[in-house]
């Protein structure tokens, strides 16, 4: 964390703990200032409006660019019931993203629905497949999506082979059991091989939610490295409510950067701007438990995001992505892809746009 007092559009941000001040390397810069906008196309299709800090209607992509964003992330599900976040929709949104001048990160879940540390369900079409069949599935699907993006002039700058794969993906075949990383490694290698066959310059990220401890991060990344897995970027999720202090984040980022010799990115982070709920869907994070004693307000959200960026930067990371900043309270853009109209939005208090669609005037992505 930079030792000086930071001021964000008139909002004073207090100095962070001294443990975060000393950077792991001098003059580090966050070259990847990202946002996951996977829900945005659905919101726009439903008629959502977005407004800049002065309250004027504006294109949400332009608002994000003005806030400092230069990299956008899209998740891809194989065959979601909602009809969104599938190959066709990713191709559609990628055209807009590239036309606006952003770089593109494609996040392969290898599922028809959410994949995260607690669940990694194979797509229905792959459910009965053996490990060897799944290896071919991962290669073919990754290559197919990547080449389709390339063919329309929107080659991805980076892809994730799996999403928050703390203990593997495509369970049970690709789950890490009894410290056996071989099955998972065989799948990751196919994802890497497919990506490079599509375009050698596309980065391959391996993403876990292991920013909580050096022990967990080392267990995973040591495990895949020992199996000969190659990757280009080490990607971590950091939500302070689940993954601990900023001092802990600093230590994990600095450790994995040094230990594996690869760039490190915080692929997901977010903080609430309110403790209230916009709809009938309970908020994933209530905001009542503060991190760093920061309140769930617009100013508080901006302060926490600034501190995360500073901590990541000073620890040697090269990027920070905010997860779903545009997913404000739009009726019909539900949490569950199997019931997208019937479920509400569990992230309506975590977006950087309020329930009317106005952006947080204090929050910025900074190099």
Short mmCIF file of C-alpha atoms in Angstrom, two decimals, residues 113-121 163 171:
data_model
loop_
_atom_site.label_atom_id
_atom_site.label_comp_id
_atom_site.label_asym_id
_atom_site.label_seq_id
_atom_site.Cartn_x
_atom_site.Cartn_y
_atom_site.Cartn_z
CA UNK A 113 -23.95 -23.59 -14.69
CA UNK A 114 -21.80 -22.04 -11.97
CA UNK A 115 -18.44 -23.67 -11.23
CA UNK A 116 -16.65 -22.59 -8.06
CA UNK A 117 -14.75 -24.17 -5.13
CA UNK A 118 -17.89 -25.92 -3.88
CA UNK A 119 -19.21 -27.30 -7.15
CA UNK A 120 -17.73 -28.25 -10.50
CA UNK A 121 -20.53 -30.02 -12.37
CA UNK A 163 -13.04 -21.23 -12.72
CA UNK A 171 -15.97 -33.62 -10.84
#
